[in-house]
Protein backbone atom coordinates (compact mmCIF):
# COMPACT_ATOMS: atom_id res chain seq x y z
CA UNK A 1 0.00 0.00 0.00
CA UNK A 2 1.29 3.46 -0.86
CA UNK A 3 0.55 6.17 1.68
CA UNK A 4 0.56 9.83 0.66
CA UNK A 5 0.70 12.71 3.12
CA UNK A 6 -0.18 16.32 2.35
CA UNK A 7 1.07 18.58 5.16
CA UNK A 8 4.31 17.31 6.64
CA UNK A 9 4.44 18.73 10.16
CA UNK A 10 4.44 17.30 13.67
CA UNK A 11 1.66 14.75 13.38
CA UNK A 12 2.83 13.58 9.95
CA UNK A 13 6.30 13.03 11.37
CA UNK A 14 4.82 10.94 14.23
CA UNK A 15 2.77 8.81 11.80
CA UNK A 16 5.67 8.17 9.41
CA UNK A 17 8.01 7.30 12.29
CA UNK A 18 5.44 4.96 13.85
CA UNK A 19 4.74 3.20 10.54
CA UNK A 20 8.35 2.78 9.50
CA UNK A 21 9.89 1.86 12.81
CA UNK A 22 7.25 -0.79 13.59
CA UNK A 23 7.14 -4.47 12.66
CA UNK A 24 6.15 -5.65 9.23
CA UNK A 25 7.16 -4.59 5.75
CA UNK A 26 7.70 -0.80 5.58
CA UNK A 27 5.05 0.90 3.43
CA UNK A 28 5.98 3.28 0.65
CA UNK A 29 5.29 6.87 1.72
CA UNK A 30 4.93 9.92 -0.54
CA UNK A 31 5.28 13.33 1.12
CA UNK A 32 4.20 16.77 -0.04
CA UNK A 33 7.05 19.28 -0.39
CA UNK A 34 5.75 21.86 2.16
CA UNK A 35 7.30 21.41 5.61
CA UNK A 36 10.47 20.85 3.60
CA UNK A 37 12.86 20.32 6.53
CA UNK A 38 10.71 17.58 8.12
CA UNK A 39 10.04 15.94 4.75
CA UNK A 40 13.75 15.89 3.89
CA UNK A 41 14.63 14.49 7.30
CA UNK A 42 12.08 11.66 6.99
CA UNK A 43 13.19 10.81 3.45
CA UNK A 44 16.84 10.74 4.52
CA UNK A 45 16.07 8.42 7.44
CA UNK A 46 13.76 5.95 5.68
CA UNK A 47 14.49 4.34 2.32
CA UNK A 48 10.79 3.94 1.37
CA UNK A 49 9.92 7.62 1.93
CA UNK A 50 10.02 10.03 -1.03
CA UNK A 51 9.33 13.76 -1.26
CA UNK A 52 7.13 14.67 -4.24
CA UNK A 53 7.23 17.80 -6.38
CA UNK A 54 3.69 18.89 -5.43
CA UNK A 55 0.44 17.93 -3.70
CA UNK A 56 -1.12 16.54 -6.90
CA UNK A 57 1.81 14.17 -7.39
CA UNK A 58 1.18 12.83 -3.85
CA UNK A 59 -2.54 12.34 -4.55
CA UNK A 60 -1.84 10.64 -7.90
CA UNK A 61 0.66 8.16 -6.50
CA UNK A 62 -1.00 6.83 -3.34
CA UNK A 63 -3.74 4.42 -2.27
CA UNK A 64 -4.35 6.22 1.04
CA UNK A 65 -4.11 10.01 1.17
CA UNK A 66 -3.58 11.52 4.63
CA UNK A 67 -4.46 15.21 4.87
CA UNK A 68 -2.42 16.75 7.68
CA UNK A 69 -2.44 20.47 6.96
CA UNK A 70 -3.73 22.90 9.61
CA UNK A 71 -7.49 23.57 9.36
CA UNK A 72 -6.79 27.16 8.27
CA UNK A 73 -4.77 25.77 5.33
CA UNK A 74 -7.64 23.57 4.09
CA UNK A 75 -7.76 25.49 0.81
CA UNK A 76 -4.69 23.41 -0.10
CA UNK A 77 -7.27 20.78 -1.07
CA UNK A 78 -9.26 22.95 -3.46
CA UNK A 79 -8.65 21.87 -7.03
CA UNK A 80 -6.84 18.68 -6.04
CA UNK A 81 -7.96 15.71 -8.16
CA UNK A 82 -8.45 12.57 -6.06
CA UNK A 83 -9.35 9.28 -7.78
CA UNK A 84 -12.47 7.47 -6.56
CA UNK A 85 -10.34 4.48 -5.51
CA UNK A 86 -8.15 6.47 -3.12
CA UNK A 87 -9.04 6.45 0.59
CA UNK A 88 -8.74 9.97 2.04
CA UNK A 89 -8.00 10.28 5.75
CA UNK A 90 -8.33 13.83 7.10
CA UNK A 91 -6.72 14.78 10.39
CA UNK A 92 -7.95 18.39 10.33
CA UNK A 93 -9.73 19.26 13.57
CA UNK A 94 -13.17 20.78 13.10
CA UNK A 95 -13.42 20.14 9.34
CA UNK A 96 -16.53 18.01 8.75
CA UNK A 97 -16.89 15.17 6.26
CA UNK A 98 -19.39 17.30 4.32
CA UNK A 99 -16.92 20.19 4.05
CA UNK A 100 -14.15 17.79 3.06
CA UNK A 101 -16.39 16.36 0.32
CA UNK A 102 -17.13 19.88 -0.93
CA UNK A 103 -13.44 20.90 -0.90
CA UNK A 104 -12.20 17.79 -2.67
CA UNK A 105 -15.18 17.27 -4.98
CA UNK A 106 -14.42 13.55 -5.21
CA UNK A 107 -16.35 10.28 -4.85
CA UNK A 108 -13.44 8.75 -2.92
CA UNK A 109 -14.19 7.35 0.56
CA UNK A 110 -13.51 10.03 3.18
CA UNK A 111 -12.52 9.27 6.78
CA UNK A 112 -11.72 11.61 9.67
CA UNK A 113 -9.16 10.53 12.28
CA UNK A 114 -7.62 11.91 15.49
CA UNK A 115 -4.13 10.43 15.87
CA UNK A 116 -2.15 11.59 18.91
CA UNK A 117 1.63 12.13 19.01
CA UNK A 118 2.11 8.75 20.75
CA UNK A 119 1.41 7.02 17.41
CA UNK A 120 5.15 7.64 17.02
CA UNK A 121 5.70 4.73 19.43
CA UNK A 122 2.61 2.85 18.18
CA UNK A 123 0.89 3.17 21.54
CA UNK A 124 -2.07 5.46 21.02
CA UNK A 125 -5.62 4.61 19.99
CA UNK A 126 -6.88 6.64 17.03
CA UNK A 127 -10.58 7.47 16.70
CA UNK A 128 -11.82 7.20 13.09
CA UNK A 129 -15.15 8.16 11.46
CA UNK A 130 -16.76 6.53 9.60
CA UNK A 131 -15.18 3.08 9.99
CA UNK A 132 -13.21 2.04 6.91
CA UNK A 133 -11.17 -1.20 6.70
CA UNK A 134 -8.17 0.46 5.04
CA UNK A 135 -8.00 3.46 7.41
CA UNK A 136 -8.64 1.28 10.46
CA UNK A 137 -5.90 -1.20 9.43
CA UNK A 138 -3.49 1.74 9.08
CA UNK A 139 -4.17 2.96 12.62
CA UNK A 140 -4.14 -0.61 13.96
CA UNK A 141 -0.45 -0.59 13.03
CA UNK A 142 -0.03 2.57 15.12
CA UNK A 143 -1.57 1.35 18.38
CA UNK A 144 -5.19 0.63 17.49
CA UNK A 145 -8.23 2.15 15.78
CA UNK A 146 -11.46 3.14 17.55
CA UNK A 147 -13.95 3.50 14.70
CA UNK A 148 -17.21 5.39 15.31
CA UNK A 149 -20.17 5.61 12.90
CA UNK A 150 -21.50 8.93 14.02
CA UNK A 151 -19.67 12.23 13.36
CA UNK A 152 -21.26 13.83 16.47
CA UNK A 153 -19.63 11.09 18.57
CA UNK A 154 -16.35 11.68 16.75
CA UNK A 155 -16.53 15.38 17.72
CA UNK A 156 -16.96 14.43 21.39
CA UNK A 157 -13.68 12.47 21.19
CA UNK A 158 -12.11 15.41 19.39
CA UNK A 159 -13.10 17.74 22.27
CA UNK A 160 -11.56 15.30 24.76
CA UNK A 161 -8.20 15.42 22.98
CA UNK A 162 -8.21 19.20 23.47
CA UNK A 163 -7.76 18.79 27.23
CA UNK A 164 -4.21 17.39 27.10
CA UNK A 165 -2.22 20.60 27.48
CA UNK A 166 -4.49 21.68 30.37
CA UNK A 167 -3.29 18.56 32.14
CA UNK A 168 0.37 19.52 31.62
CA UNK A 169 -0.40 23.07 32.78
CA UNK A 170 -2.01 21.62 35.93
CA UNK A 171 1.21 19.69 36.66
CA UNK A 172 3.32 22.81 35.98
CA UNK A 173 1.14 24.75 38.43
CA UNK A 174 1.66 22.12 41.14
CA UNK A 175 5.41 22.26 40.57
CA UNK A 176 5.55 26.06 40.64
CA UNK A 177 3.41 26.12 43.81
CA UNK A 178 6.02 23.89 45.51
CA UNK A 179 8.85 26.12 44.22
CA UNK A 180 7.01 29.08 45.70
CA UNK A 181 7.32 27.31 49.03
CA UNK A 182 11.10 27.01 48.79
CA UNK A 183 11.52 23.67 46.95
CA UNK A 184 14.20 23.86 44.24
CA UNK A 185 12.37 23.96 40.84
CA UNK A 186 14.20 20.89 39.50
CA UNK A 187 13.31 18.89 42.63
CA UNK A 188 9.68 20.04 42.48
CA UNK A 189 9.39 19.05 38.80
CA UNK A 190 11.09 15.72 39.34
CA UNK A 191 8.75 14.88 42.19
CA UNK A 192 5.57 15.92 40.32
CA UNK A 193 6.65 13.93 37.24
CA UNK A 194 7.20 10.82 39.38
CA UNK A 195 3.88 11.26 41.19
CA UNK A 196 1.90 11.35 37.95
CA UNK A 197 3.99 8.78 36.06
CA UNK A 198 2.73 6.31 38.62
CA UNK A 199 -0.82 7.50 37.97
CA UNK A 200 -0.23 6.67 34.30
CA UNK A 201 0.56 3.09 35.26
CA UNK A 202 -2.68 2.84 37.29
CA UNK A 203 -4.64 4.07 34.28
CA UNK A 204 -3.45 1.14 32.22
CA UNK A 205 -5.29 -1.17 34.67
CA UNK A 206 -8.59 -1.36 32.78
CA UNK A 207 -10.19 -3.72 35.30
CA UNK A 208 -10.99 -0.70 37.50
CA UNK A 209 -13.25 2.21 36.44
CA UNK A 210 -11.90 5.77 36.67
CA UNK A 211 -14.20 6.40 39.64
CA UNK A 212 -12.94 3.23 41.31
CA UNK A 213 -9.31 4.29 40.76
CA UNK A 214 -10.03 7.68 42.35
CA UNK A 215 -11.69 6.05 45.35
CA UNK A 216 -8.87 3.50 45.71
CA UNK A 217 -6.29 6.30 45.92
CA UNK A 218 -8.20 8.30 48.51
CA UNK A 219 -8.43 7.84 52.29
CA UNK A 220 -11.89 8.87 53.51
CA UNK A 221 -11.49 12.21 55.27
CA UNK A 222 -7.85 12.36 54.08
CA UNK A 223 -5.81 15.00 52.29
CA UNK A 224 -6.58 13.83 48.73
CA UNK A 225 -10.28 14.03 49.48
CA UNK A 226 -9.76 17.51 50.91
CA UNK A 227 -8.10 18.89 47.77
CA UNK A 228 -10.56 17.12 45.45
CA UNK A 229 -13.60 18.50 47.23
CA UNK A 230 -12.27 21.99 47.96
CA UNK A 231 -10.49 22.75 44.67
CA UNK A 232 -12.22 20.44 42.17
CA UNK A 233 -15.57 21.57 43.53
CA UNK A 234 -18.90 21.11 41.70
CA UNK A 235 -18.51 24.70 40.41
CA UNK A 236 -15.07 23.86 38.96
CA UNK A 237 -16.39 20.65 37.38
CA UNK A 238 -19.31 22.60 35.88
CA UNK A 239 -16.92 25.20 34.43
CA UNK A 240 -14.96 22.39 32.76
CA UNK A 241 -18.12 20.81 31.33
CA UNK A 242 -19.25 24.21 30.03
CA UNK A 243 -15.89 24.85 28.34
CA UNK A 244 -16.12 21.42 26.68
CA UNK A 245 -19.75 22.05 25.62
CA UNK A 246 -18.72 25.36 24.01
CA UNK A 247 -15.84 23.67 22.19
CA UNK A 248 -18.15 20.87 21.02
CA UNK A 249 -20.58 23.42 19.62
CA UNK A 250 -17.75 24.98 17.60
CA UNK A 251 -16.44 21.59 16.44
CA UNK A 252 -19.92 20.61 15.31
N1 LIG B 1 -0.23 17.74 16.28
C1 LIG B 1 -1.12 16.88 16.74
O1 LIG B 1 -0.94 16.25 17.80
C2 LIG B 1 -2.40 16.59 15.96
C3 LIG B 1 -3.22 15.54 16.37
C4 LIG B 1 -4.38 15.24 15.64
C5 LIG B 1 -4.71 16.01 14.54
N2 LIG B 1 -3.90 17.05 14.17
C6 LIG B 1 -4.26 17.82 12.98
O2 LIG B 1 -3.26 17.59 12.00
C7 LIG B 1 -3.07 18.76 11.23
C8 LIG B 1 -1.59 19.12 11.26
O3 LIG B 1 -1.19 19.40 12.60
P1 LIG B 1 0.36 19.58 12.94
O4 LIG B 1 0.42 19.80 14.41
O5 LIG B 1 1.14 18.48 12.34
O6 LIG B 1 0.65 20.96 12.18
P2 LIG B 1 2.05 21.52 11.63
O7 LIG B 1 3.17 20.94 12.41
O8 LIG B 1 1.88 23.00 11.58
O9 LIG B 1 2.12 20.92 10.15
C9 LIG B 1 1.31 21.37 9.11
C10 LIG B 1 2.11 21.25 7.84
O10 LIG B 1 1.27 21.57 6.72
C11 LIG B 1 2.10 22.25 5.77
N3 LIG B 1 1.28 22.98 4.82
C12 LIG B 1 0.69 24.19 4.95
N4 LIG B 1 0.07 24.53 3.81
C13 LIG B 1 0.26 23.50 2.94
C14 LIG B 1 -0.13 23.27 1.60
N5 LIG B 1 -0.86 24.17 0.91
N6 LIG B 1 0.23 22.11 1.03
C15 LIG B 1 0.96 21.19 1.69
N7 LIG B 1 1.37 21.36 2.96
C16 LIG B 1 1.03 22.52 3.58
C17 LIG B 1 2.94 23.15 6.63
O11 LIG B 1 4.07 23.58 5.89
P3 LIG B 1 4.82 24.93 6.27
O12 LIG B 1 5.57 24.63 7.55
O13 LIG B 1 5.68 25.14 5.11
O14 LIG B 1 3.75 25.97 6.49
C18 LIG B 1 3.31 22.20 7.77
O15 LIG B 1 4.47 21.46 7.45
C19 LIG B 1 -3.98 19.84 11.80
O16 LIG B 1 -5.12 19.96 11.00
C20 LIG B 1 -4.35 19.34 13.17
O17 LIG B 1 -5.67 19.72 13.53
C21 LIG B 1 -2.75 17.34 14.84
CSV table of C-alpha atoms in Angstrom, one decimal, residues 67-220:
chain,number,residue,atom,x,y,z
A,67,UNK,CA,-4.5,15.2,4.9
A,68,UNK,CA,-2.4,16.7,7.7
A,69,UNK,CA,-2.4,20.5,7.0
A,70,UNK,CA,-3.7,22.9,9.6
A,71,UNK,CA,-7.5,23.6,9.4
A,72,UNK,CA,-6.8,27.2,8.3
A,73,UNK,CA,-4.8,25.8,5.3
A,74,UNK,CA,-7.6,23.6,4.1
A,75,UNK,CA,-7.8,25.5,0.8
A,76,UNK,CA,-4.7,23.4,-0.1
A,77,UNK,CA,-7.3,20.8,-1.1
A,78,UNK,CA,-9.3,23.0,-3.5
A,79,UNK,CA,-8.7,21.9,-7.0
A,80,UNK,CA,-6.8,18.7,-6.0
A,81,UNK,CA,-8.0,15.7,-8.2
A,82,UNK,CA,-8.4,12.6,-6.1
A,83,UNK,CA,-9.4,9.3,-7.8
A,84,UNK,CA,-12.5,7.5,-6.6
A,85,UNK,CA,-10.3,4.5,-5.5
A,86,UNK,CA,-8.2,6.5,-3.1
A,87,UNK,CA,-9.0,6.5,0.6
A,88,UNK,CA,-8.7,10.0,2.0
A,89,UNK,CA,-8.0,10.3,5.8
A,90,UNK,CA,-8.3,13.8,7.1
A,91,UNK,CA,-6.7,14.8,10.4
A,92,UNK,CA,-7.9,18.4,10.3
A,93,UNK,CA,-9.7,19.3,13.6
A,94,UNK,CA,-13.2,20.8,13.1
A,95,UNK,CA,-13.4,20.1,9.3
A,96,UNK,CA,-16.5,18.0,8.7
A,97,UNK,CA,-16.9,15.2,6.3
A,98,UNK,CA,-19.4,17.3,4.3
A,99,UNK,CA,-16.9,20.2,4.0
A,100,UNK,CA,-14.2,17.8,3.1
A,101,UNK,CA,-16.4,16.4,0.3
A,102,UNK,CA,-17.1,19.9,-0.9
A,103,UNK,CA,-13.4,20.9,-0.9
A,104,UNK,CA,-12.2,17.8,-2.7
A,105,UNK,CA,-15.2,17.3,-5.0
A,106,UNK,CA,-14.4,13.5,-5.2
A,107,UNK,CA,-16.4,10.3,-4.8
A,108,UNK,CA,-13.4,8.7,-2.9
A,109,UNK,CA,-14.2,7.3,0.6
A,110,UNK,CA,-13.5,10.0,3.2
A,111,UNK,CA,-12.5,9.3,6.8
A,112,UNK,CA,-11.7,11.6,9.7
A,113,UNK,CA,-9.2,10.5,12.3
A,114,UNK,CA,-7.6,11.9,15.5
A,115,UNK,CA,-4.1,10.4,15.9
A,116,UNK,CA,-2.1,11.6,18.9
A,117,UNK,CA,1.6,12.1,19.0
A,118,UNK,CA,2.1,8.8,20.8
A,119,UNK,CA,1.4,7.0,17.4
A,120,UNK,CA,5.1,7.6,17.0
A,121,UNK,CA,5.7,4.7,19.4
A,122,UNK,CA,2.6,2.8,18.2
A,123,UNK,CA,0.9,3.2,21.5
A,124,UNK,CA,-2.1,5.5,21.0
A,125,UNK,CA,-5.6,4.6,20.0
A,126,UNK,CA,-6.9,6.6,17.0
A,127,UNK,CA,-10.6,7.5,16.7
A,128,UNK,CA,-11.8,7.2,13.1
A,129,UNK,CA,-15.2,8.2,11.5
A,130,UNK,CA,-16.8,6.5,9.6
A,131,UNK,CA,-15.2,3.1,10.0
A,132,UNK,CA,-13.2,2.0,6.9
A,133,UNK,CA,-11.2,-1.2,6.7
A,134,UNK,CA,-8.2,0.5,5.0
A,135,UNK,CA,-8.0,3.5,7.4
A,136,UNK,CA,-8.6,1.3,10.5
A,137,UNK,CA,-5.9,-1.2,9.4
A,138,UNK,CA,-3.5,1.7,9.1
A,139,UNK,CA,-4.2,3.0,12.6
A,140,UNK,CA,-4.1,-0.6,14.0
A,141,UNK,CA,-0.4,-0.6,13.0
A,142,UNK,CA,0.0,2.6,15.1
A,143,UNK,CA,-1.6,1.3,18.4
A,144,UNK,CA,-5.2,0.6,17.5
A,145,UNK,CA,-8.2,2.1,15.8
A,146,UNK,CA,-11.5,3.1,17.5
A,147,UNK,CA,-13.9,3.5,14.7
A,148,UNK,CA,-17.2,5.4,15.3
A,149,UNK,CA,-20.2,5.6,12.9
A,150,UNK,CA,-21.5,8.9,14.0
A,151,UNK,CA,-19.7,12.2,13.4
A,152,UNK,CA,-21.3,13.8,16.5
A,153,UNK,CA,-19.6,11.1,18.6
A,154,UNK,CA,-16.4,11.7,16.7
A,155,UNK,CA,-16.5,15.4,17.7
A,156,UNK,CA,-17.0,14.4,21.4
A,157,UNK,CA,-13.7,12.5,21.2
A,158,UNK,CA,-12.1,15.4,19.4
A,159,UNK,CA,-13.1,17.7,22.3
A,160,UNK,CA,-11.6,15.3,24.8
A,161,UNK,CA,-8.2,15.4,23.0
A,162,UNK,CA,-8.2,19.2,23.5
A,163,UNK,CA,-7.8,18.8,27.2
A,164,UNK,CA,-4.2,17.4,27.1
A,165,UNK,CA,-2.2,20.6,27.5
A,166,UNK,CA,-4.5,21.7,30.4
A,167,UNK,CA,-3.3,18.6,32.1
A,168,UNK,CA,0.4,19.5,31.6
A,169,UNK,CA,-0.4,23.1,32.8
A,170,UNK,CA,-2.0,21.6,35.9
A,171,UNK,CA,1.2,19.7,36.7
A,172,UNK,CA,3.3,22.8,36.0
A,173,UNK,CA,1.1,24.8,38.4
A,174,UNK,CA,1.7,22.1,41.1
A,175,UNK,CA,5.4,22.3,40.6
A,176,UNK,CA,5.5,26.1,40.6
A,177,UNK,CA,3.4,26.1,43.8
A,178,UNK,CA,6.0,23.9,45.5
A,179,UNK,CA,8.8,26.1,44.2
A,180,UNK,CA,7.0,29.1,45.7
A,181,UNK,CA,7.3,27.3,49.0
A,182,UNK,CA,11.1,27.0,48.8
A,183,UNK,CA,11.5,23.7,47.0
A,184,UNK,CA,14.2,23.9,44.2
A,185,UNK,CA,12.4,24.0,40.8
A,186,UNK,CA,14.2,20.9,39.5
A,187,UNK,CA,13.3,18.9,42.6
A,188,UNK,CA,9.7,20.0,42.5
A,189,UNK,CA,9.4,19.1,38.8
A,190,UNK,CA,11.1,15.7,39.3
A,191,UNK,CA,8.8,14.9,42.2
A,192,UNK,CA,5.6,15.9,40.3
A,193,UNK,CA,6.7,13.9,37.2
A,194,UNK,CA,7.2,10.8,39.4
A,195,UNK,CA,3.9,11.3,41.2
A,196,UNK,CA,1.9,11.3,37.9
A,197,UNK,CA,4.0,8.8,36.1
A,198,UNK,CA,2.7,6.3,38.6
A,199,UNK,CA,-0.8,7.5,38.0
A,200,UNK,CA,-0.2,6.7,34.3
A,201,UNK,CA,0.6,3.1,35.3
A,202,UNK,CA,-2.7,2.8,37.3
A,203,UNK,CA,-4.6,4.1,34.3
A,204,UNK,CA,-3.5,1.1,32.2
A,205,UNK,CA,-5.3,-1.2,34.7
A,206,UNK,CA,-8.6,-1.4,32.8
A,207,UNK,CA,-10.2,-3.7,35.3
A,208,UNK,CA,-11.0,-0.7,37.5
A,209,UNK,CA,-13.2,2.2,36.4
A,210,UNK,CA,-11.9,5.8,36.7
A,211,UNK,CA,-14.2,6.4,39.6
A,212,UNK,CA,-12.9,3.2,41.3
A,213,UNK,CA,-9.3,4.3,40.8
A,214,UNK,CA,-10.0,7.7,42.3
A,215,UNK,CA,-11.7,6.0,45.3
A,216,UNK,CA,-8.9,3.5,45.7
A,217,UNK,CA,-6.3,6.3,45.9
A,218,UNK,CA,-8.2,8.3,48.5
A,219,UNK,CA,-8.4,7.8,52.3
A,220,UNK,CA,-11.9,8.9,53.5
